[in-house]
């Protein structure tokens, strides 16, 4: 059995420590796995070279379309005819002007975003956290991470509150500069992806490349790009986008207070739900280390744009919609207390499923012998050495965590009621995302685990809803 010795040291949380990884020796199979990553791979996801070229330019357009529909069309989705040049001439010349004046990046938007991004970098780099190792990568290597998300999240929220309270910034600063900050981030996302490409090339960290420019730009280059011990992918997945989403919501809520004299119950619910989701994410931050995004995906435009722009600027559309979708008297649509309770019940059910399914897998990966629902868990020991859980939620459905997340997405849209399909965009998009993600994960696992995956699918035949799908 051929082996490759490694004797590196890594810096974890600022201390020099021996790398507690099982990458000190690679088996022949692991070595082959690593070598295979360097081979050219077919461009067969997301519509291949053409599909991804389209997505790289379409995604920002989609975000602008949603924002413009909210801001300038009372939350009704602008139709393609209204957005066409002819449409602009017919009804929208002023719309065009408005969009241009609101969406051009400004010195202010650059300053806001630069301060924001750097502040998040400083927090990630300096705030103490738990030192943990990630899941084994091809070759058996495990990367060290410092998990300080919970503290960083609260420091961010307190800092934002302090800046507003002291009068240094206006609470509506994010809403007031929504379009120009969005444009700034759009530009940054392209530049940052180019940086990732150059970095991966220089450090010879590119893997699973196809040779198609747009496809690789979209899918990414290196799996876990780092600057020293600073993990760029974990940072972008967890920090600048998620907290900005929460703050965008709060900024819009304050705008509602200024506009209507109160914050509607519907907005309060949306803000609390989103805050809860992001706070929960940070509280269970370690669980991200076993997700597809961290373990499998490379870091490219898809994740960069998703993390930095898509999440903070489309996930807050429900509160934006409630602000702009007013009745003839200028009052927002509100909801009854009974309706709010119903929405809360849907959200609580979705959240219960989402949280416990994810936590069950994570706890199992940490300690496969720990009881699940009072019993010793059953699992399939794969030829790769990892274990596939077939007890608890993971014995009922293969992706009940996605089911929970989709129910949560629906609950977030419900406070907006049914006047316009626009606020349900998130639910529609998220359902498609999860179906597609499930399809990709299934193929990745089938490739990774071969017959073991077939056996798992035989034992757990349903994916989202037991006995139905
Ligand atoms: P999962 O957490 O389900 O991870 C899938 C991986 O888990 C598989 O590739 C496999 O990897 C491992 N696995 C699969 N089945 C089993 C099993 N039976 N036992 C043990 N391990 C198993 O999915 P994601 O990473 O896609 O998502 C995690 C959560 O994040 C989900 O709830 C999702 O909804 C949410 N999410 C939310 C987003 C948002 O924008 N709100 C965006 C994306 C995700 P391996 O065996 O190699 O470890």
Short mmCIF file of C-alpha atoms and ligand atoms in Angstrom, two decimals:
data_model
loop_
_atom_site.label_atom_id
_atom_site.label_comp_id
_atom_site.label_asym_id
_atom_site.label_seq_id
_atom_site.Cartn_x
_atom_site.Cartn_y
_atom_site.Cartn_z
CA UNK A 1 0.00 0.00 0.00
CA UNK A 2 1.62 3.26 -1.08
CA UNK A 3 1.63 6.10 1.43
CA UNK A 4 2.55 9.77 1.31
CA UNK A 5 3.98 11.32 4.46
CA UNK A 6 2.95 14.82 5.55
CA UNK A 7 4.43 16.64 8.51
CA UNK A 8 2.94 20.12 8.21
CA UNK A 9 1.92 22.37 11.07
CA UNK A 10 -1.05 24.69 10.92
CA UNK A 11 -2.03 27.75 12.85
CA UNK A 12 -5.35 27.37 14.61
CA UNK A 13 -6.75 30.35 16.45
CA UNK A 14 -3.35 32.02 16.25
CA UNK A 15 -1.46 29.16 17.95
CA UNK A 16 0.99 26.89 16.24
CA UNK A 17 -0.37 23.41 16.63
CA UNK A 18 0.46 20.08 15.12
CA UNK A 19 -2.10 19.41 12.40
CA UNK A 20 -4.49 16.94 14.01
CA UNK A 21 -5.50 15.46 10.71
CA UNK A 22 -5.61 11.96 9.45
CA UNK A 23 -3.74 13.17 6.37
CA UNK A 24 -0.38 12.00 7.66
CA UNK A 25 -0.70 8.97 5.44
CA UNK A 26 -2.63 8.48 2.25
CA UNK A 27 -3.69 5.10 1.02
CA UNK A 28 -3.35 4.25 -2.66
CA UNK A 29 -7.10 4.76 -3.09
CA UNK A 30 -6.91 8.19 -1.46
CA UNK A 31 -3.92 9.14 -3.56
CA UNK A 32 -5.84 8.17 -6.69
CA UNK A 33 -8.83 10.18 -5.47
CA UNK A 34 -6.60 13.25 -5.15
CA UNK A 35 -4.99 12.68 -8.55
CA UNK A 36 -8.41 12.26 -10.17
CA UNK A 37 -9.36 15.75 -9.01
CA UNK A 38 -6.73 17.16 -11.35
CA UNK A 39 -8.27 15.48 -14.39
CA UNK A 40 -10.45 17.45 -16.79
CA UNK A 41 -14.12 16.80 -16.05
CA UNK A 42 -17.19 17.19 -18.25
CA UNK A 43 -19.18 20.43 -18.01
CA UNK A 44 -22.46 18.70 -17.28
CA UNK A 45 -24.16 20.64 -14.48
CA UNK A 46 -26.37 23.75 -14.58
CA UNK A 47 -26.83 23.46 -18.35
CA UNK A 48 -23.10 23.11 -19.05
CA UNK A 49 -20.94 25.81 -20.62
CA UNK A 50 -23.91 27.66 -22.15
CA UNK A 51 -26.22 27.36 -19.15
CA UNK A 52 -23.62 28.68 -16.73
CA UNK A 53 -22.63 31.57 -19.04
CA UNK A 54 -26.28 32.51 -19.03
CA UNK A 55 -26.58 32.20 -15.23
CA UNK A 56 -23.51 34.35 -14.54
CA UNK A 57 -25.23 37.30 -16.20
CA UNK A 58 -28.85 36.38 -15.52
CA UNK A 59 -28.59 36.12 -11.75
CA UNK A 60 -27.75 39.81 -11.13
CA UNK A 61 -30.46 40.80 -13.64
CA UNK A 62 -32.97 38.72 -11.69
CA UNK A 63 -32.05 40.44 -8.43
CA UNK A 64 -32.43 43.87 -10.04
CA UNK A 65 -35.78 42.85 -11.53
CA UNK A 66 -37.11 41.83 -8.12
CA UNK A 67 -35.82 44.97 -6.44
CA UNK A 68 -37.17 47.28 -9.16
CA UNK A 69 -40.54 45.50 -8.97
CA UNK A 70 -40.64 46.07 -5.22
CA UNK A 71 -39.37 49.61 -5.16
CA UNK A 72 -41.04 51.08 -8.24
CA UNK A 73 -44.02 48.86 -8.98
CA UNK A 74 -45.71 48.42 -5.58
CA UNK A 75 -44.41 44.87 -5.26
CA UNK A 76 -46.03 43.64 -8.49
CA UNK A 77 -43.54 41.87 -10.71
CA UNK A 78 -42.71 44.01 -13.73
CA UNK A 79 -43.52 42.09 -16.87
CA UNK A 80 -40.94 41.68 -19.65
CA UNK A 81 -42.95 44.05 -21.88
CA UNK A 82 -42.72 46.80 -19.27
CA UNK A 83 -39.02 46.22 -18.90
CA UNK A 84 -38.25 46.20 -22.64
CA UNK A 85 -36.96 49.31 -24.32
CA UNK A 86 -40.31 49.80 -26.01
CA UNK A 87 -41.98 49.37 -22.63
CA UNK A 88 -39.73 52.00 -21.14
CA UNK A 89 -40.62 54.39 -23.92
CA UNK A 90 -44.30 53.68 -23.48
CA UNK A 91 -44.70 53.75 -19.72
CA UNK A 92 -41.37 53.65 -18.07
CA UNK A 93 -39.08 56.49 -19.10
CA UNK A 94 -39.25 57.76 -15.56
CA UNK A 95 -38.78 54.24 -14.25
CA UNK A 96 -35.55 53.99 -16.25
CA UNK A 97 -34.33 57.26 -14.77
CA UNK A 98 -35.31 56.20 -11.27
CA UNK A 99 -33.52 52.89 -11.58
CA UNK A 100 -30.39 54.51 -12.94
CA UNK A 101 -30.28 57.10 -10.17
CA UNK A 102 -30.85 54.51 -7.46
CA UNK A 103 -28.71 51.67 -8.76
CA UNK A 104 -25.47 53.38 -9.77
CA UNK A 105 -22.74 52.51 -7.26
CA UNK A 106 -21.72 55.59 -5.30
CA UNK A 107 -18.80 56.53 -3.13
CA UNK A 108 -21.14 56.07 -0.19
CA UNK A 109 -22.16 52.56 -1.24
CA UNK A 110 -18.51 51.59 -1.77
CA UNK A 111 -17.62 52.98 1.66
CA UNK A 112 -20.53 51.21 3.36
CA UNK A 113 -19.72 47.88 1.80
CA UNK A 114 -15.95 48.14 2.26
CA UNK A 115 -16.43 48.95 5.98
CA UNK A 116 -18.95 46.17 6.33
CA UNK A 117 -16.82 43.54 4.62
CA UNK A 118 -13.62 44.52 6.43
CA UNK A 119 -15.43 44.57 9.77
CA UNK A 120 -16.62 41.02 9.15
CA UNK A 121 -13.10 39.96 8.12
CA UNK A 122 -11.65 41.43 11.32
CA UNK A 123 -14.27 39.67 13.45
CA UNK A 124 -13.70 36.35 11.76
CA UNK A 125 -9.93 36.69 12.15
CA UNK A 126 -9.77 37.99 15.72
CA UNK A 127 -12.78 36.86 17.73
CA UNK A 128 -11.94 33.70 19.68
CA UNK A 129 -13.91 30.57 18.91
CA UNK A 130 -13.84 26.81 19.10
CA UNK A 131 -11.08 25.05 17.15
CA UNK A 132 -12.53 22.14 15.21
CA UNK A 133 -11.56 19.97 12.29
CA UNK A 134 -13.71 19.73 9.17
CA UNK A 135 -14.92 16.50 7.61
CA UNK A 136 -12.33 14.42 5.75
CA UNK A 137 -11.64 15.70 2.25
CA UNK A 138 -10.35 13.58 -0.63
CA UNK A 139 -7.06 12.16 0.54
CA UNK A 140 -8.34 12.07 4.12
CA UNK A 141 -7.19 15.59 4.93
CA UNK A 142 -9.20 17.54 7.53
CA UNK A 143 -8.99 21.31 7.64
CA UNK A 144 -8.91 23.23 10.93
CA UNK A 145 -11.61 25.85 11.49
CA UNK A 146 -12.18 28.45 14.20
CA UNK A 147 -15.92 28.63 14.84
CA UNK A 148 -16.67 32.06 16.24
CA UNK A 149 -19.89 32.75 14.32
CA UNK A 150 -22.21 33.04 17.32
CA UNK A 151 -20.05 35.75 18.87
CA UNK A 152 -19.42 37.51 15.55
CA UNK A 153 -23.16 37.62 14.87
CA UNK A 154 -23.99 39.24 18.18
CA UNK A 155 -21.06 41.65 18.02
CA UNK A 156 -22.30 42.67 14.55
CA UNK A 157 -25.85 43.23 15.80
CA UNK A 158 -24.66 45.18 18.84
CA UNK A 159 -22.28 47.27 16.73
CA UNK A 160 -25.09 48.11 14.29
CA UNK A 161 -27.36 49.06 17.17
CA UNK A 162 -24.62 51.22 18.75
CA UNK A 163 -23.93 53.02 15.47
CA UNK A 164 -27.61 53.81 15.01
CA UNK A 165 -28.23 54.68 18.65
CA UNK A 166 -25.26 57.07 18.75
CA UNK A 167 -26.60 58.79 15.64
CA UNK A 168 -23.49 57.91 13.63
CA UNK A 169 -25.61 56.26 10.92
CA UNK A 170 -29.32 56.32 10.11
CA UNK A 171 -31.25 53.13 10.77
CA UNK A 172 -32.55 53.28 7.21
CA UNK A 173 -29.10 53.55 5.65
CA UNK A 174 -29.32 50.12 4.06
CA UNK A 175 -32.80 50.67 2.67
CA UNK A 176 -31.90 54.17 1.44
CA UNK A 177 -28.88 52.83 -0.46
CA UNK A 178 -30.32 49.43 -1.37
CA UNK A 179 -29.81 49.71 -5.15
CA UNK A 180 -26.36 51.24 -5.04
CA UNK A 181 -25.08 48.77 -2.43
CA UNK A 182 -26.50 45.94 -4.53
CA UNK A 183 -24.62 47.24 -7.59
CA UNK A 184 -21.44 47.59 -5.55
CA UNK A 185 -21.70 43.99 -4.39
CA UNK A 186 -22.44 42.83 -7.93
CA UNK A 187 -19.19 44.37 -9.11
CA UNK A 188 -17.34 42.99 -6.11
CA UNK A 189 -18.65 39.47 -6.75
CA UNK A 190 -17.18 39.40 -10.26
CA UNK A 191 -13.85 40.85 -9.08
CA UNK A 192 -13.67 38.51 -6.11
CA UNK A 193 -14.29 35.48 -8.34
CA UNK A 194 -11.44 36.57 -10.61
CA UNK A 195 -9.27 36.82 -7.50
CA UNK A 196 -10.27 33.26 -6.52
CA UNK A 197 -9.33 32.03 -9.98
CA UNK A 198 -5.89 33.67 -9.82
CA UNK A 199 -5.28 32.44 -6.29
CA UNK A 200 -6.25 28.86 -7.14
CA UNK A 201 -4.07 28.91 -10.23
CA UNK A 202 -1.03 30.31 -8.41
CA UNK A 203 -1.38 27.87 -5.51
CA UNK A 204 -2.14 24.96 -7.86
CA UNK A 205 -5.37 24.28 -5.97
CA UNK A 206 -7.70 24.04 -8.95
CA UNK A 207 -9.66 20.81 -9.09
CA UNK A 208 -12.38 19.22 -11.23
CA UNK A 209 -11.85 21.84 -13.93
CA UNK A 210 -13.66 21.51 -17.25
CA UNK A 211 -11.64 23.88 -19.42
CA UNK A 212 -14.80 25.86 -20.27
CA UNK A 213 -14.31 29.41 -19.07
CA UNK A 214 -17.86 30.22 -17.96
CA UNK A 215 -18.52 26.79 -16.51
CA UNK A 216 -15.40 26.95 -14.34
CA UNK A 217 -16.08 30.57 -13.39
CA UNK A 218 -19.51 29.49 -12.14
CA UNK A 219 -18.55 26.20 -10.46
CA UNK A 220 -15.33 27.53 -8.96
CA UNK A 221 -11.69 26.56 -8.84
CA UNK A 222 -10.37 25.47 -5.43
CA UNK A 223 -12.53 23.66 -2.92
CA UNK A 224 -11.32 25.41 0.23
CA UNK A 225 -9.35 28.54 -0.69
CA UNK A 226 -7.60 30.11 2.23
CA UNK A 227 -5.35 33.05 3.00
CA UNK A 228 -3.19 31.66 5.78
CA UNK A 229 -5.69 30.02 8.12
CA UNK A 230 -8.52 32.35 6.99
CA UNK A 231 -11.06 30.21 5.16
CA UNK A 232 -12.64 32.30 2.41
CA UNK A 233 -15.54 29.97 1.67
CA UNK A 234 -16.65 29.50 5.28
CA UNK A 235 -16.36 33.26 5.76
CA UNK A 236 -18.52 34.16 2.76
CA UNK A 237 -21.06 31.41 3.48
CA UNK A 238 -21.52 32.53 7.06
CA UNK A 239 -20.69 36.15 7.63
CA UNK A 240 -21.12 39.14 5.30
CA UNK A 241 -24.30 37.93 3.54
CA UNK A 242 -26.34 36.41 6.33
CA UNK A 243 -25.97 39.29 8.79
CA UNK A 244 -26.56 41.83 6.01
CA UNK A 245 -29.83 40.06 5.19
CA UNK A 246 -30.98 40.50 8.81
CA UNK A 247 -29.90 44.16 8.86
CA UNK A 248 -31.58 44.86 5.49
CA UNK A 249 -34.81 43.57 7.02
CA UNK A 250 -34.43 45.72 10.12
CA UNK A 251 -33.60 48.77 8.05
CA UNK A 252 -36.75 48.23 5.96
CA UNK A 253 -38.77 47.75 9.16
CA UNK A 254 -37.55 51.11 10.48
CA UNK A 255 -38.52 52.67 7.14
CA UNK A 256 -42.00 51.27 7.68
CA UNK A 257 -42.08 52.82 11.11
CA UNK A 258 -41.14 56.18 9.58
CA UNK A 259 -43.68 55.79 6.77
CA UNK A 260 -46.69 54.30 8.57
CA UNK A 261 -45.99 55.28 12.16
CA UNK A 262 -45.83 51.65 13.22
CA UNK A 263 -44.35 48.33 12.15
CA UNK A 264 -47.04 46.00 10.78
CA UNK A 265 -47.40 42.61 12.45
CA UNK A 266 -46.63 40.97 9.10
CA UNK A 267 -43.23 42.69 8.92
CA UNK A 268 -42.51 41.98 12.56
CA UNK A 269 -43.11 38.30 11.90
CA UNK A 270 -40.90 38.24 8.80
CA UNK A 271 -38.09 40.04 10.66
CA UNK A 272 -38.31 37.74 13.68
CA UNK A 273 -38.40 34.60 11.49
CA UNK A 274 -35.37 35.66 9.51
CA UNK A 275 -33.47 36.77 12.60
CA UNK A 276 -34.28 33.44 14.24
CA UNK A 277 -33.05 31.48 11.17
CA UNK A 278 -29.75 33.37 10.96
CA UNK A 279 -29.14 33.31 14.72
CA UNK A 280 -29.87 29.57 14.72
CA UNK A 281 -27.43 29.12 11.85
CA UNK A 282 -24.69 30.79 13.88
CA UNK A 283 -25.59 28.92 17.05
CA UNK A 284 -25.22 25.60 15.21
CA UNK A 285 -22.37 26.84 13.06
CA UNK A 286 -20.45 23.60 13.28
CA UNK A 287 -23.18 21.87 11.27
CA UNK A 288 -22.10 23.81 8.17
CA UNK A 289 -18.90 21.77 8.12
CA UNK A 290 -20.81 18.69 6.95
CA UNK A 291 -22.87 20.50 4.30
CA UNK A 292 -22.45 20.09 0.57
CA UNK A 293 -21.33 23.70 0.18
CA UNK A 294 -18.32 23.23 2.43
CA UNK A 295 -17.51 19.59 1.75
CA UNK A 296 -18.13 19.21 -1.98
CA UNK A 297 -18.59 22.51 -3.82
CA UNK A 298 -15.72 24.48 -5.20
CA UNK A 299 -15.66 28.20 -4.54
CA UNK A 300 -16.69 30.19 -7.61
CA UNK A 301 -19.25 32.71 -8.79
CA UNK A 302 -22.21 30.50 -7.87
CA UNK A 303 -21.40 30.53 -4.16
CA UNK A 304 -19.79 33.98 -4.15
CA UNK A 305 -22.84 35.59 -5.71
CA UNK A 306 -25.25 33.48 -3.70
CA UNK A 307 -23.56 34.30 -0.41
CA UNK A 308 -22.77 37.97 -0.92
CA UNK A 309 -25.59 39.33 -3.08
CA UNK A 310 -28.44 36.88 -3.62
CA UNK A 311 -29.06 36.02 0.04
CA UNK A 312 -29.06 39.56 1.54
CA UNK A 313 -30.90 41.19 -1.37
CA UNK A 314 -33.58 38.65 -2.30
CA UNK A 315 -34.25 37.00 1.06
CA UNK A 316 -35.50 40.31 2.50
CA UNK A 317 -38.06 40.82 -0.27
CA UNK A 318 -41.01 39.96 1.94
CA UNK A 319 -40.45 42.91 4.27
CA UNK A 320 -39.66 45.09 1.25
CA UNK A 321 -42.93 44.02 -0.32
CA UNK A 322 -44.93 44.93 2.79
CA UNK A 323 -43.33 48.39 2.75
CA UNK A 324 -44.16 49.13 -0.87
CA UNK A 325 -47.43 47.27 -1.34
CA UNK A 326 -49.85 49.74 0.19
CA UNK A 327 -53.59 50.17 -0.32
CA UNK A 328 -55.34 53.25 -1.76
CA UNK A 329 -55.01 55.02 1.61
CA UNK A 330 -51.29 54.35 1.80
CA UNK A 331 -51.72 51.74 4.55
CA UNK A 332 -49.84 48.46 4.48
CA UNK A 333 -51.66 45.17 4.20
CA UNK A 334 -51.91 43.74 7.65
CA UNK A 335 -52.79 40.36 9.04
CA UNK A 336 -55.09 39.20 11.80
CA UNK A 337 -53.84 37.69 15.03
CA UNK A 338 -55.39 34.33 14.14
CA UNK A 339 -53.69 34.32 10.76
CA UNK A 340 -50.39 35.20 12.45
CA UNK A 341 -50.80 32.19 14.77
CA UNK A 342 -51.38 29.94 11.78
CA UNK A 343 -48.23 31.25 10.09
CA UNK A 344 -46.31 30.75 13.32
CA UNK A 345 -47.48 27.12 13.51
CA UNK A 346 -46.29 26.45 9.93
CA UNK A 347 -42.95 28.08 10.67
CA UNK A 348 -42.50 26.18 13.95
CA UNK A 349 -43.24 22.85 12.27
CA UNK A 350 -40.83 23.55 9.40
CA UNK A 351 -38.18 24.74 11.80
CA UNK A 352 -38.52 21.70 14.04
CA UNK A 353 -37.97 19.41 11.08
CA UNK A 354 -35.13 21.44 9.58
CA UNK A 355 -33.21 21.82 12.83
CA UNK A 356 -33.56 18.30 14.17
CA UNK A 357 -32.85 16.53 10.88
CA UNK A 358 -29.67 18.55 10.36
CA UNK A 359 -28.60 18.18 13.99
CA UNK A 360 -29.24 14.44 13.96
CA UNK A 361 -26.86 13.90 11.05
CA UNK A 362 -24.31 16.21 12.55
CA UNK A 363 -24.43 14.54 15.99
CA UNK A 364 -24.21 11.14 14.33
CA UNK A 365 -21.13 12.14 12.38
CA UNK A 366 -19.54 13.29 15.64
CA UNK A 367 -20.49 10.20 17.61
CA UNK A 368 -22.06 7.34 15.62
CA UNK A 369 -22.88 5.39 18.77
CA UNK A 370 -24.93 8.10 20.52
CA UNK A 371 -28.59 6.95 20.81
CA UNK A 372 -31.17 8.37 18.43
CA UNK A 373 -34.73 8.40 19.72
CA UNK A 374 -33.62 6.16 22.60
CA UNK A 375 -32.04 3.47 20.42
CA UNK A 376 -28.56 2.67 19.17
CA UNK A 377 -28.46 4.08 15.62
CA UNK A 378 -28.34 1.79 12.61
CA UNK A 379 -26.03 2.71 9.80
CA UNK A 380 -24.36 1.46 6.64
CA UNK A 381 -20.59 1.36 6.91
CA UNK A 382 -19.49 2.40 3.42
CA UNK A 383 -16.41 1.17 1.60
CA UNK A 384 -15.07 4.72 1.88
CA UNK A 385 -15.09 4.37 5.64
CA UNK A 386 -17.88 6.91 6.35
CA UNK A 387 -21.22 5.86 7.81
CA UNK A 388 -24.67 6.49 6.36
CA UNK A 389 -27.31 6.83 9.03
CA UNK A 390 -30.51 4.80 8.54
CA UNK A 391 -32.14 5.61 11.89
CA UNK A 392 -34.17 8.56 13.10
CA UNK A 393 -35.19 11.11 10.45
CA UNK A 394 -32.53 9.76 8.08
CA UNK A 395 -34.31 6.40 8.11
CA UNK A 396 -37.65 8.03 7.19
CA UNK A 397 -36.53 10.22 4.30
CA UNK A 398 -33.25 11.03 2.59
CA UNK A 399 -33.69 14.79 2.72
CA UNK A 400 -36.25 15.73 5.36
CA UNK A 401 -33.98 18.69 6.20
CA UNK A 402 -34.87 20.11 2.78
CA UNK A 403 -38.57 19.46 3.47
CA UNK A 404 -38.31 21.46 6.70
CA UNK A 405 -36.48 24.28 4.94
CA UNK A 406 -39.11 24.44 2.18
CA UNK A 407 -41.90 24.64 4.78
CA UNK A 408 -39.99 27.46 6.49
CA UNK A 409 -39.70 29.26 3.13
CA UNK A 410 -43.47 29.01 2.68
CA UNK A 411 -44.08 30.34 6.20
CA UNK A 412 -41.87 33.36 5.49
CA UNK A 413 -44.01 34.30 2.48
CA UNK A 414 -47.39 33.82 4.13
CA UNK A 415 -47.42 37.15 6.06
CA UNK A 416 -47.46 38.94 2.68
CA UNK A 417 -50.73 37.23 1.73
CA UNK A 418 -51.77 36.61 -1.84
CA UNK A 419 -52.19 39.91 -3.72
CA UNK A 420 -49.07 39.41 -5.81
CA UNK A 421 -46.90 36.36 -6.54
CA UNK A 422 -43.76 38.46 -5.95
CA UNK A 423 -43.22 37.69 -2.25
CA UNK A 424 -43.63 33.99 -3.05
CA UNK A 425 -40.64 34.21 -5.32
CA UNK A 426 -38.46 33.04 -2.45
CA UNK A 427 -40.59 29.95 -1.86
CA UNK A 428 -40.62 29.07 -5.59
CA UNK A 429 -36.90 29.66 -6.02
CA UNK A 430 -36.03 27.77 -2.86
CA UNK A 431 -38.13 24.75 -3.78
CA UNK A 432 -36.39 24.58 -7.17
CA UNK A 433 -33.02 25.05 -5.47
CA UNK A 434 -33.64 22.20 -3.04
CA UNK A 435 -34.96 19.86 -5.75
CA UNK A 436 -31.93 20.58 -7.88
CA UNK A 437 -29.60 20.31 -4.89
CA UNK A 438 -31.14 16.99 -3.98
CA UNK A 439 -30.63 15.73 -7.53
CA UNK A 440 -26.98 16.86 -7.51
CA UNK A 441 -26.34 15.42 -4.07
CA UNK A 442 -27.91 12.11 -5.11
CA UNK A 443 -25.57 11.84 -8.09
CA UNK A 444 -22.54 12.91 -6.06
CA UNK A 445 -23.33 10.31 -3.38
CA UNK A 446 -24.05 7.62 -5.98
CA UNK A 447 -20.61 8.27 -7.45
CA UNK A 448 -18.93 8.53 -4.05
CA UNK A 449 -20.55 5.52 -2.39
CA UNK A 450 -21.54 3.23 -5.32
CA UNK A 451 -23.40 0.14 -4.09
CA UNK A 452 -23.55 1.49 -0.53
CA UNK A 453 -25.64 4.40 -1.77
CA UNK A 454 -27.91 2.01 -3.69
CA UNK A 455 -28.39 0.06 -0.47
CA UNK A 456 -29.20 3.28 1.42
CA UNK A 457 -31.75 4.29 -1.25
CA UNK A 458 -33.28 0.79 -1.05
CA UNK A 459 -33.63 1.04 2.72
CA UNK A 460 -34.82 4.65 2.65
CA UNK A 461 -36.77 4.99 -0.62
CA UNK A 462 -38.46 8.35 0.04
CA UNK A 463 -36.74 11.71 -0.22
CA UNK A 464 -38.97 14.61 0.90
CA UNK A 465 -42.30 13.15 2.05
CA UNK A 466 -42.62 9.57 3.35
CA UNK A 467 -44.86 7.34 1.16
CA UNK A 468 -45.37 10.16 -1.37
CA UNK A 469 -42.06 11.45 -2.75
P1 LIG B 1 -27.17 17.81 3.73
O1 LIG B 1 -26.82 18.44 5.03
O2 LIG B 1 -28.31 16.86 3.70
O3 LIG B 1 -25.84 17.13 3.22
C1 LIG B 1 -25.80 16.13 2.22
C2 LIG B 1 -24.59 15.26 2.54
O4 LIG B 1 -24.81 14.57 3.77
C3 LIG B 1 -24.38 14.16 1.51
O5 LIG B 1 -23.61 14.65 0.42
C4 LIG B 1 -23.60 13.15 2.32
O6 LIG B 1 -22.25 13.64 2.37
C5 LIG B 1 -24.22 13.26 3.71
N1 LIG B 1 -25.29 12.31 3.91
C6 LIG B 1 -26.34 12.05 3.11
N2 LIG B 1 -27.14 11.11 3.65
C7 LIG B 1 -26.58 10.77 4.83
C8 LIG B 1 -26.92 9.83 5.85
N3 LIG B 1 -28.00 9.06 5.77
N4 LIG B 1 -26.11 9.74 6.93
C9 LIG B 1 -25.01 10.51 7.05
N5 LIG B 1 -24.62 11.40 6.09
C10 LIG B 1 -25.41 11.53 5.01
O7 LIG B 1 -27.50 18.88 2.63
P2 LIG B 1 -26.96 20.33 2.31
O8 LIG B 1 -25.54 20.45 2.64
O9 LIG B 1 -27.36 20.59 0.89
O10 LIG B 1 -27.85 21.32 3.22
C11 LIG B 1 -27.78 21.46 4.65
C12 LIG B 1 -28.91 22.36 5.11
O11 LIG B 1 -28.70 23.68 4.64
C13 LIG B 1 -30.27 21.92 4.59
O12 LIG B 1 -31.23 22.03 5.60
C14 LIG B 1 -30.57 22.92 3.50
O13 LIG B 1 -31.95 23.12 3.34
C15 LIG B 1 -29.87 24.17 4.04
N6 LIG B 1 -29.56 25.12 2.99
C16 LIG B 1 -30.16 26.35 3.06
C17 LIG B 1 -29.92 27.29 2.08
C18 LIG B 1 -30.58 28.61 2.16
O14 LIG B 1 -30.30 29.44 1.30
N7 LIG B 1 -31.46 28.87 3.11
C19 LIG B 1 -29.01 27.01 0.94
C20 LIG B 1 -28.45 25.69 0.99
C21 LIG B 1 -28.71 24.79 1.98
P3 LIG B 1 -21.02 12.83 3.00
O15 LIG B 1 -21.46 11.43 3.22
O16 LIG B 1 -19.91 12.97 2.02
O17 LIG B 1 -20.74 13.55 4.29
#
